[in-house]
mmCIF file of N, CA and C in Angstrom:
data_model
loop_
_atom_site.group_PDB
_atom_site.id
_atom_site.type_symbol
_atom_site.label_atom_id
_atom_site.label_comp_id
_atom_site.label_asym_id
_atom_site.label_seq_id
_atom_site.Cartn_x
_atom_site.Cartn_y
_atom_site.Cartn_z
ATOM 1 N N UNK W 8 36.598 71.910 128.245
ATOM 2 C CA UNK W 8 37.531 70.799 128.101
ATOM 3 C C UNK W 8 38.296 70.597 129.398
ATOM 4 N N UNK W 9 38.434 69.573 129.901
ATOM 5 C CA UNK W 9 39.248 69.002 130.747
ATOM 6 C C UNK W 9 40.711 69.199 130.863
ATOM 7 N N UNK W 10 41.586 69.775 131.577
ATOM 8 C CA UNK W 10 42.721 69.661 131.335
ATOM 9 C C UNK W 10 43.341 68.376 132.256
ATOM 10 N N UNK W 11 44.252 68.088 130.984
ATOM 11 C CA UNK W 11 44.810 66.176 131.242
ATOM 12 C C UNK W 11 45.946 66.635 131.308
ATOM 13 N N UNK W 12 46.355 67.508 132.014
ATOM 14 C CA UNK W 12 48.289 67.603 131.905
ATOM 15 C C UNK W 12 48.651 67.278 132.839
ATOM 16 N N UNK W 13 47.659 67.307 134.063
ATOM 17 C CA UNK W 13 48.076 66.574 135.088
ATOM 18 C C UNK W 13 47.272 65.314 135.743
ATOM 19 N N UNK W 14 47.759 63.975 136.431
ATOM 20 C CA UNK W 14 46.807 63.018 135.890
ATOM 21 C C UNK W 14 45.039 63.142 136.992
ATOM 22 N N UNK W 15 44.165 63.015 136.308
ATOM 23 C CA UNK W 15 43.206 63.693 137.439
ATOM 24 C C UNK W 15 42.761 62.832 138.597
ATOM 25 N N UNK W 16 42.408 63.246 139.136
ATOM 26 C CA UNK W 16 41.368 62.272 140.168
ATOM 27 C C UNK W 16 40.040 62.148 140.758
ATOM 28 N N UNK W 17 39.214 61.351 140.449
ATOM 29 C CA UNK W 17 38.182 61.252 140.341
ATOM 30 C C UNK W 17 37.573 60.606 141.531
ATOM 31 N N UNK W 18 36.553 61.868 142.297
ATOM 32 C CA UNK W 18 35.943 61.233 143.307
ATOM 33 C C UNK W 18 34.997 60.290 143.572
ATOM 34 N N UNK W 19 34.584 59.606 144.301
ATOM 35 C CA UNK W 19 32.716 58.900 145.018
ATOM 36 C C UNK W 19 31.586 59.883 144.804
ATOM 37 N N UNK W 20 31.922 60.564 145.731
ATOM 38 C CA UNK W 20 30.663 61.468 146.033
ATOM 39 C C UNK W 20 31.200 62.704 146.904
ATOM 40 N N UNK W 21 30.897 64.302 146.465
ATOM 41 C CA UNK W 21 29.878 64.123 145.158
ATOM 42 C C UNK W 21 30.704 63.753 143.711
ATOM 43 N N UNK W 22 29.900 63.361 142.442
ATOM 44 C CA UNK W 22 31.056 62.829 141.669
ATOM 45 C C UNK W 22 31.580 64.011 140.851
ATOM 46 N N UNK W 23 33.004 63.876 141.099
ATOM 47 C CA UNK W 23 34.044 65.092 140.492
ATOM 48 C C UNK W 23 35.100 64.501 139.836
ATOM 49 N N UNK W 24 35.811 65.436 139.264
ATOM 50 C CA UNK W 24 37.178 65.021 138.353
ATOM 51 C C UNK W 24 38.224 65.939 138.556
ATOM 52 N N UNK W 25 38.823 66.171 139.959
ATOM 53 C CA UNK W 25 39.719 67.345 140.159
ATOM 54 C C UNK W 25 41.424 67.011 139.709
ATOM 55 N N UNK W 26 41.558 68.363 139.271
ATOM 56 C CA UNK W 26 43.131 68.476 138.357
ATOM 57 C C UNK W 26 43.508 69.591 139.158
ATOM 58 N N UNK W 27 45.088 69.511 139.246
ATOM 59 C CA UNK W 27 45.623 70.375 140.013
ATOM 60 C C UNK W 27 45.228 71.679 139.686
ATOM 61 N N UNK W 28 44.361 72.259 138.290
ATOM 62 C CA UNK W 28 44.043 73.614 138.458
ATOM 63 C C UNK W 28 42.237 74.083 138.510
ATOM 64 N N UNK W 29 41.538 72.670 138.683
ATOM 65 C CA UNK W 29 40.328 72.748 138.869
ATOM 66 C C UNK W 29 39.310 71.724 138.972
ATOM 67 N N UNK W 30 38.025 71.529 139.517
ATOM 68 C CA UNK W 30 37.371 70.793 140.177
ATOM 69 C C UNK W 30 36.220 70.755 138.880
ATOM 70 N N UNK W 31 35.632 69.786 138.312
ATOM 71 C CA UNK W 31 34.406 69.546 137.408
ATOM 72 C C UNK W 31 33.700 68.849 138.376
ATOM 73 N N UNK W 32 32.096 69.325 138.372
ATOM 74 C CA UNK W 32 31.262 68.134 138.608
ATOM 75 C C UNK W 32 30.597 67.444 137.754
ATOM 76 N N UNK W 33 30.516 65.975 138.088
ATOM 77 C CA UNK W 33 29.649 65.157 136.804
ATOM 78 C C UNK W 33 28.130 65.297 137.528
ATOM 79 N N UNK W 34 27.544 64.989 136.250
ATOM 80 C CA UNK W 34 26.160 64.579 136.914
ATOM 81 C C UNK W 34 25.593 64.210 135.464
ATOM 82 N N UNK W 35 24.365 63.575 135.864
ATOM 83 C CA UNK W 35 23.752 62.906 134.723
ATOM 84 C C UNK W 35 22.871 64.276 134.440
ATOM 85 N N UNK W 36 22.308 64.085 132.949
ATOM 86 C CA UNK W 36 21.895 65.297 132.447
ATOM 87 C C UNK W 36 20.073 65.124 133.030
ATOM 88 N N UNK W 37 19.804 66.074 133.377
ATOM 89 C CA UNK W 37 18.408 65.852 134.352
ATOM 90 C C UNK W 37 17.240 65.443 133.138
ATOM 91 N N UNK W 38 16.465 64.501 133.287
ATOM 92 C CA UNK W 38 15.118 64.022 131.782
ATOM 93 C C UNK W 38 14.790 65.666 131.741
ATOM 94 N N UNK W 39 14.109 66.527 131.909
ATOM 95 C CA UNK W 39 13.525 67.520 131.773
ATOM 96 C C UNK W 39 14.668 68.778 130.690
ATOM 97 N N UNK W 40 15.357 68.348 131.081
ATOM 98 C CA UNK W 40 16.472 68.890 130.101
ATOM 99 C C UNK W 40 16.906 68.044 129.001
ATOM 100 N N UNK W 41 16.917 67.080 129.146
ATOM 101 C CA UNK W 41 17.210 66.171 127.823
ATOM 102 C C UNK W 41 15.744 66.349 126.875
ATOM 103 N N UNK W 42 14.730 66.018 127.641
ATOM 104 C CA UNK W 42 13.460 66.006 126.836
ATOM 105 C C UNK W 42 13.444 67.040 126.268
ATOM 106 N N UNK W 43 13.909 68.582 126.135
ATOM 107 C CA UNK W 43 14.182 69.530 125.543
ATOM 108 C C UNK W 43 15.261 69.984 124.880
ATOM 109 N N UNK W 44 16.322 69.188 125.360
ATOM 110 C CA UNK W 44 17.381 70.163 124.248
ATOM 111 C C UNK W 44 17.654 68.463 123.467
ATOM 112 N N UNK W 45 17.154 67.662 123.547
ATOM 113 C CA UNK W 45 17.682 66.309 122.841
ATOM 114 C C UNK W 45 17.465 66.832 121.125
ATOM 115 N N UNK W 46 18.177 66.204 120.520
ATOM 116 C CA UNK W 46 18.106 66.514 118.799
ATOM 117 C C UNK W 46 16.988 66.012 118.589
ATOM 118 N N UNK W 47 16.004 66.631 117.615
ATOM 119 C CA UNK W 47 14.949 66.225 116.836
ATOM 120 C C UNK W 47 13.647 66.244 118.002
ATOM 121 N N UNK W 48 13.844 66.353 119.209
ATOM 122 C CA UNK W 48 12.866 66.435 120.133
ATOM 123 C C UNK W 48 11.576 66.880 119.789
ATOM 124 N N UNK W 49 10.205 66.214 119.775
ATOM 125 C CA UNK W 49 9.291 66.203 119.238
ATOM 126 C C UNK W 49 8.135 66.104 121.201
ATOM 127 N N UNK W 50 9.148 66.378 121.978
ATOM 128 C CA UNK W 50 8.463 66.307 123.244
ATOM 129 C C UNK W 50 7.671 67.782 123.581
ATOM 130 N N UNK W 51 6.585 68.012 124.314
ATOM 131 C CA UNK W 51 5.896 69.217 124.322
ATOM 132 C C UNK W 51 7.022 70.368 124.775
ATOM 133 N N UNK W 52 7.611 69.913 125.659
ATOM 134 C CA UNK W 52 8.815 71.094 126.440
ATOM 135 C C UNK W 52 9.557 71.806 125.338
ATOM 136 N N UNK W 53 10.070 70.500 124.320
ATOM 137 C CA UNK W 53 11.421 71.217 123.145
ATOM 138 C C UNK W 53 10.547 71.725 122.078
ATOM 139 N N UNK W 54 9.052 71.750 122.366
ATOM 140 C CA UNK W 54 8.796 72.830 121.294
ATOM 141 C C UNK W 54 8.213 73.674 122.101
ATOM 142 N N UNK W 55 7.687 73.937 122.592
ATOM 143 C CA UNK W 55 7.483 74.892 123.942
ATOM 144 C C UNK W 55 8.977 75.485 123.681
ATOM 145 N N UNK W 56 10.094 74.957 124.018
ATOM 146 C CA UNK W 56 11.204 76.158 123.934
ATOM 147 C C UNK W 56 11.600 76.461 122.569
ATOM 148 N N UNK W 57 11.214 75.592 121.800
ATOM 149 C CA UNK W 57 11.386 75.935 120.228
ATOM 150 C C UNK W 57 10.876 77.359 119.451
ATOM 151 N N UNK W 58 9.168 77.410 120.388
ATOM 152 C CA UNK W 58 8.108 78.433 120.056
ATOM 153 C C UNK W 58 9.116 79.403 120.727
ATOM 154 N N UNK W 59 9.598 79.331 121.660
ATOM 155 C CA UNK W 59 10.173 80.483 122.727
ATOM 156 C C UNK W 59 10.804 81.567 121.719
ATOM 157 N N UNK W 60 11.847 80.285 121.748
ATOM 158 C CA UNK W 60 13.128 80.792 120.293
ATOM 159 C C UNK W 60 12.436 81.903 119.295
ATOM 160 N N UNK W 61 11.923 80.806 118.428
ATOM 161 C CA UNK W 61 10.915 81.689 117.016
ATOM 162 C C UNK W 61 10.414 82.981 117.737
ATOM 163 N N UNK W 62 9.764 82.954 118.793
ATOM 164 C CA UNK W 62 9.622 84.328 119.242
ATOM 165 C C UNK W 62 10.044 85.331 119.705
ATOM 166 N N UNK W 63 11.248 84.755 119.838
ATOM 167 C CA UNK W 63 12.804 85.802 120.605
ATOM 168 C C UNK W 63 13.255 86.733 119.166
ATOM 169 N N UNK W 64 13.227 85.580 118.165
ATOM 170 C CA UNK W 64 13.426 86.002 116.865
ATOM 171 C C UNK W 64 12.865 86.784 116.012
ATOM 172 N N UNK W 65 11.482 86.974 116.430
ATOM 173 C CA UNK W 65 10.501 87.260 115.550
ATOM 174 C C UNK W 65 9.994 86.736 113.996
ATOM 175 N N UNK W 66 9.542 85.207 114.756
ATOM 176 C CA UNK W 66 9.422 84.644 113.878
ATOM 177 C C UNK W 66 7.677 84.544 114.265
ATOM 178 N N UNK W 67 7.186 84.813 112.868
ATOM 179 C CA UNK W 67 5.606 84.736 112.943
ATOM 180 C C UNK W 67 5.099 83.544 113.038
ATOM 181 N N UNK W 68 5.321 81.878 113.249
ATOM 182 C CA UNK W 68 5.078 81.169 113.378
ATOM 183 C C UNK W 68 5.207 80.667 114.594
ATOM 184 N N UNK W 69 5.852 81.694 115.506
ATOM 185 C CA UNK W 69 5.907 81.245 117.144
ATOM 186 C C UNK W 69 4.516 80.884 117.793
ATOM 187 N N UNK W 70 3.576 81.719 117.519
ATOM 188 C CA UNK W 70 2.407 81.852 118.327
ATOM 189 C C UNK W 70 1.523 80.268 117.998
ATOM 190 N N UNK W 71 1.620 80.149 116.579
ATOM 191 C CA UNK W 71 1.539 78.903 116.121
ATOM 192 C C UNK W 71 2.073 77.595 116.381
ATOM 193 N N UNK W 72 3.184 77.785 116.612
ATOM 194 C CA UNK W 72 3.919 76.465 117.373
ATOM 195 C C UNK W 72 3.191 76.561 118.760
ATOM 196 N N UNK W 73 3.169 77.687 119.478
ATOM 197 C CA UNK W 73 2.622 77.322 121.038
ATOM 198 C C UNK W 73 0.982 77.017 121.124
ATOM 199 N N UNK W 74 0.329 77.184 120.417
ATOM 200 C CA UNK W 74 -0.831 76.943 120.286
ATOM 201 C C UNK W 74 -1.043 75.575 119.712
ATOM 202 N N UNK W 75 -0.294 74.884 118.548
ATOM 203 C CA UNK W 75 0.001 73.205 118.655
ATOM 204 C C UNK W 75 0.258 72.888 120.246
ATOM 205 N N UNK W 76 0.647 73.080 120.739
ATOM 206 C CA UNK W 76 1.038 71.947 121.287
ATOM 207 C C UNK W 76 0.101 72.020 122.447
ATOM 208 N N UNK W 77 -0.985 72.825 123.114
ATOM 209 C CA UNK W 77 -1.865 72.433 123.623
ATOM 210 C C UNK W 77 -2.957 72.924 122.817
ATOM 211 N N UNK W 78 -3.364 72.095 121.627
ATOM 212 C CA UNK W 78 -4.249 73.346 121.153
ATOM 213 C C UNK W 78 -5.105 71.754 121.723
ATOM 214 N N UNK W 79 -6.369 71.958 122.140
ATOM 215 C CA UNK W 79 -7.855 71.473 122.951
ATOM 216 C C UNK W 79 -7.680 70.874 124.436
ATOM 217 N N UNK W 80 -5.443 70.384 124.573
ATOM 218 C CA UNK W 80 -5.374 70.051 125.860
ATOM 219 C C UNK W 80 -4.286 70.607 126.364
ATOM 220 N N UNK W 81 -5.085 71.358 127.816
ATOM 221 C CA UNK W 81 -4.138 72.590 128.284
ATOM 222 C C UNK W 81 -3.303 71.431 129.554
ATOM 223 N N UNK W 82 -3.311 70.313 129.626
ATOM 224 C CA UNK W 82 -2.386 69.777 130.239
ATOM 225 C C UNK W 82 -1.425 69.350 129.856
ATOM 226 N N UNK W 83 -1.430 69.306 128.420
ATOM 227 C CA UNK W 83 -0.302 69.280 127.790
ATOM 228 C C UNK W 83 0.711 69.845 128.011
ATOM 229 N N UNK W 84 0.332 71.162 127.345
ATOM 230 C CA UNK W 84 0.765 72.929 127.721
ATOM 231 C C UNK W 84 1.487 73.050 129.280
ATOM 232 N N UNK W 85 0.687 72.540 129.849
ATOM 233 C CA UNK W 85 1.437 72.756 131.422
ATOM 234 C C UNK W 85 2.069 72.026 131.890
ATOM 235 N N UNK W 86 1.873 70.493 131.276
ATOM 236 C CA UNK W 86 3.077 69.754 131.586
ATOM 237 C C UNK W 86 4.639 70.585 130.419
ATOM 238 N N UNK W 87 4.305 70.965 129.568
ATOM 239 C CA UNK W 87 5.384 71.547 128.694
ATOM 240 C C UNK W 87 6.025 72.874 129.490
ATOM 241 N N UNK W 88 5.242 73.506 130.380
ATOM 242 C CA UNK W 88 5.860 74.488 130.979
ATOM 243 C C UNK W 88 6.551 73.973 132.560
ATOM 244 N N UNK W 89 5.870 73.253 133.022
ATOM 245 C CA UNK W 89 6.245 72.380 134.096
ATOM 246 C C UNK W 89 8.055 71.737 133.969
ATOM 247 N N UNK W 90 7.660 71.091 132.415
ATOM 248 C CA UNK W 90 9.188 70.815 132.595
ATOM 249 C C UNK W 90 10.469 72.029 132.114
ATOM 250 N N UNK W 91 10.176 73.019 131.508
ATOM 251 C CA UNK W 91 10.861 74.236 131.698
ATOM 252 C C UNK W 91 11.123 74.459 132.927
ATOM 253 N N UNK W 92 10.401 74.543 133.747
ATOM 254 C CA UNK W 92 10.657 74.883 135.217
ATOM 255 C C UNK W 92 11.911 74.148 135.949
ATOM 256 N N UNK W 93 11.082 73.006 135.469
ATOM 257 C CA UNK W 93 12.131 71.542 136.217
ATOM 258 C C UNK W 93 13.888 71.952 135.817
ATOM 259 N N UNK W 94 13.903 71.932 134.234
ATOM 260 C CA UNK W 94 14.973 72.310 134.149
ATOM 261 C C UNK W 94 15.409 73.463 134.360
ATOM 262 N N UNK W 95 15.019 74.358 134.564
ATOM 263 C CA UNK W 95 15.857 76.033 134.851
ATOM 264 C C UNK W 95 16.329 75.749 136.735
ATOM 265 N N UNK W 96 15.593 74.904 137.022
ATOM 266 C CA UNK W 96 15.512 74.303 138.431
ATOM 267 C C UNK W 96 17.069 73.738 138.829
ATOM 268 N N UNK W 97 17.596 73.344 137.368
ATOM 269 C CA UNK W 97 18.507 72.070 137.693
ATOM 270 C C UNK W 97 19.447 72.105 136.909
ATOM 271 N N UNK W 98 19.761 73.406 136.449
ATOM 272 C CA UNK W 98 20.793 74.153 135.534
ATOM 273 C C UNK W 98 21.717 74.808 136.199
ATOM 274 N N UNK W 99 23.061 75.251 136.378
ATOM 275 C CA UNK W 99 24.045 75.652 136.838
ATOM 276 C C UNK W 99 24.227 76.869 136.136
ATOM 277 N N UNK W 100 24.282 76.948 134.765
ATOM 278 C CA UNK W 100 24.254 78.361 134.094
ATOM 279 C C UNK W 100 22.972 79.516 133.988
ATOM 280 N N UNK W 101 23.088 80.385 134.804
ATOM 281 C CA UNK W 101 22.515 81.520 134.714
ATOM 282 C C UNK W 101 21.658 81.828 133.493
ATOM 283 N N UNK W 102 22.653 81.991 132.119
ATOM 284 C CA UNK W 102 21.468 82.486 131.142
ATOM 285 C C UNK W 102 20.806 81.132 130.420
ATOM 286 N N UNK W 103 21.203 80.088 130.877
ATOM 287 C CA UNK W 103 20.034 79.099 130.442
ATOM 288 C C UNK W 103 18.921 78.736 131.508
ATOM 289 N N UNK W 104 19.676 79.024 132.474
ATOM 290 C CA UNK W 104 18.270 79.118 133.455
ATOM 291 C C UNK W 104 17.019 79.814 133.100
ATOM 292 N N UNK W 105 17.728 81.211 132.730
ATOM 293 C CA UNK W 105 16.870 82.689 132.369
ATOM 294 C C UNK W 105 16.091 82.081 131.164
ATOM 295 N N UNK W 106 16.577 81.421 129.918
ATOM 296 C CA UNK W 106 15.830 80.805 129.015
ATOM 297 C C UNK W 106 15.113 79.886 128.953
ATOM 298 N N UNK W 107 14.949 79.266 130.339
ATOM 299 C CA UNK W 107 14.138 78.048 130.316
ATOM 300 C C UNK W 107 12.684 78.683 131.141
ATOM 301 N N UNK W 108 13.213 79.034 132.059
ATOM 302 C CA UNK W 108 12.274 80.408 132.718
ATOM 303 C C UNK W 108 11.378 81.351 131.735
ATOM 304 N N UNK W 109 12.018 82.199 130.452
ATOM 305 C CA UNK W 109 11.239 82.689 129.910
ATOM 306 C C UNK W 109 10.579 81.799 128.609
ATOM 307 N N UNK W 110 10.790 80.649 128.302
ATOM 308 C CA UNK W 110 10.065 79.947 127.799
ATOM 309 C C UNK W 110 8.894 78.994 128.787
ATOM 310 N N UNK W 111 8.635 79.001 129.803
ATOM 311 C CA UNK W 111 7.907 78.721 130.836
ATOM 312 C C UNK W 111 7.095 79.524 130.983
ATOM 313 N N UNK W 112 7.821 80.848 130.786
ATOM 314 C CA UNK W 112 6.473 82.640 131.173
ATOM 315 C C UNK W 112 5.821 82.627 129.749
ATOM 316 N N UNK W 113 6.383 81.987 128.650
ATOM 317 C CA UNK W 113 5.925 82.238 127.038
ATOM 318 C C UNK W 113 4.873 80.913 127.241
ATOM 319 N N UNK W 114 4.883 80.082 127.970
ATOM 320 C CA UNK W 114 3.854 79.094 127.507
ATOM 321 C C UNK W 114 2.748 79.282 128.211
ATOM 322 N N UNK W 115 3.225 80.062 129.837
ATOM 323 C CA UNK W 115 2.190 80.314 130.771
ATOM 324 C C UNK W 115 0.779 81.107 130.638
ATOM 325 N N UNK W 116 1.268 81.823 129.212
ATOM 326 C CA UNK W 116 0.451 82.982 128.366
ATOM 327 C C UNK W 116 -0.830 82.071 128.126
ATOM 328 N N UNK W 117 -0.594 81.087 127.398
ATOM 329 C CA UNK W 117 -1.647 80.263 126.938
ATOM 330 C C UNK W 117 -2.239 79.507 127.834
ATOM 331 N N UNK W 118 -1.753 79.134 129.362
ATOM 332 C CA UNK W 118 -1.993 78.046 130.004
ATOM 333 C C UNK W 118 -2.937 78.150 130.950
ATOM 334 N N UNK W 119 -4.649 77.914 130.705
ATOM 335 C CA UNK W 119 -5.513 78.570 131.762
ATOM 336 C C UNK W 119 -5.671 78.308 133.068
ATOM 337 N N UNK W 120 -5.288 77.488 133.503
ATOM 338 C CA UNK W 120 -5.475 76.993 134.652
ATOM 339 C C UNK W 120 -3.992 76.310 135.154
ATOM 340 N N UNK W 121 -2.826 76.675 134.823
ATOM 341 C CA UNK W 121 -1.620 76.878 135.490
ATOM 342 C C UNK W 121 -1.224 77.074 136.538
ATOM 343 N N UNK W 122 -1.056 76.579 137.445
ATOM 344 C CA UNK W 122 -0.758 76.522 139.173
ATOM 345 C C UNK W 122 0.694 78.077 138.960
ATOM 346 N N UNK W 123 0.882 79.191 139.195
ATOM 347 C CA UNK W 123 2.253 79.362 139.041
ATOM 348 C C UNK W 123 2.860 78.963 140.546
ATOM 349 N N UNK W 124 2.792 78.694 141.467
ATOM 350 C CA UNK W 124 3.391 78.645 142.727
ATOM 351 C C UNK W 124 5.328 78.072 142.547
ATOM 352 N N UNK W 125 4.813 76.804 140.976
ATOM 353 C CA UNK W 125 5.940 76.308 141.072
ATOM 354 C C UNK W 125 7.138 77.060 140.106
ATOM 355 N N UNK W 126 6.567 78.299 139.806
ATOM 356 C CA UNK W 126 7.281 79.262 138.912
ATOM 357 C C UNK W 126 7.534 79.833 139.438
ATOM 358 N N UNK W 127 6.748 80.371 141.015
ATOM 359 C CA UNK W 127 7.444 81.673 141.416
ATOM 360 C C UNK W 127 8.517 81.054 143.038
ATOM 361 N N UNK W 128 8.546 79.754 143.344
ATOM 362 C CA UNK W 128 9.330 78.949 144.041
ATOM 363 C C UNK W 128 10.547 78.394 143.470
ATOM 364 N N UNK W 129 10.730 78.734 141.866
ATOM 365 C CA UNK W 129 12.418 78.442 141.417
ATOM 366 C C UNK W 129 12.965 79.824 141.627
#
């Protein structure tokens, strides 16, 4: 939350909202992250991190969710891990980075022909 006790001021660039006891940056939320954490997301990425989840959990239907979503096309699959990447890429918090990352290494399992260069360059 913002503190409004003092009145703020809001920069150009880069775009911020600084108050006498601290500096926010805005930014628009990156597609690769929306396409995954958006509600009801039915995009390959938010179940790609969905499967992640179920499997963090030990949920026996994980392996099953990741196998939908490229099951006959593995470009699917790698575009679904691709945009994990993108977003752990473009995240500010540490352990969601780490979770977008290990849902990227959970899809990479299945993904045969997966370039990693752009996994091991975030």
């Amino acid at each position: 939350p913002l503190d409004v006790s003092h009145p703020p001021h809001v920069t150009a660039r880069p775009r911020s909202v600084v108050t006498s006891s601290r500096c926010e940056l805005l930014q628009r939320v990156p597609s690769a992250t929306e396409a995954i954490r958006r509600i009801g997301s039915t995009d390959p990425s938010a179940m790609l991190y969905d499967a992640w989840e179920a499997f963090e959990e030990g949920d026996v239907k994980a392996d099953e969710n990741l196998r939908r979503i490229g099951a006959g096309d593995d470009l699917q699959l790698a575009e679904a891990v691709s945009a994990c990447i993108s977003a752990a890429g473009s995240e500010f918090d540490p352990s969601m980075q780490k979770k977008y990352l290990k849902a990227a290494t959970y899809g990479m399992g299945l993904c045969s022909d997966f370039d990693a260069t752009e996994f091991v360059d975030t």
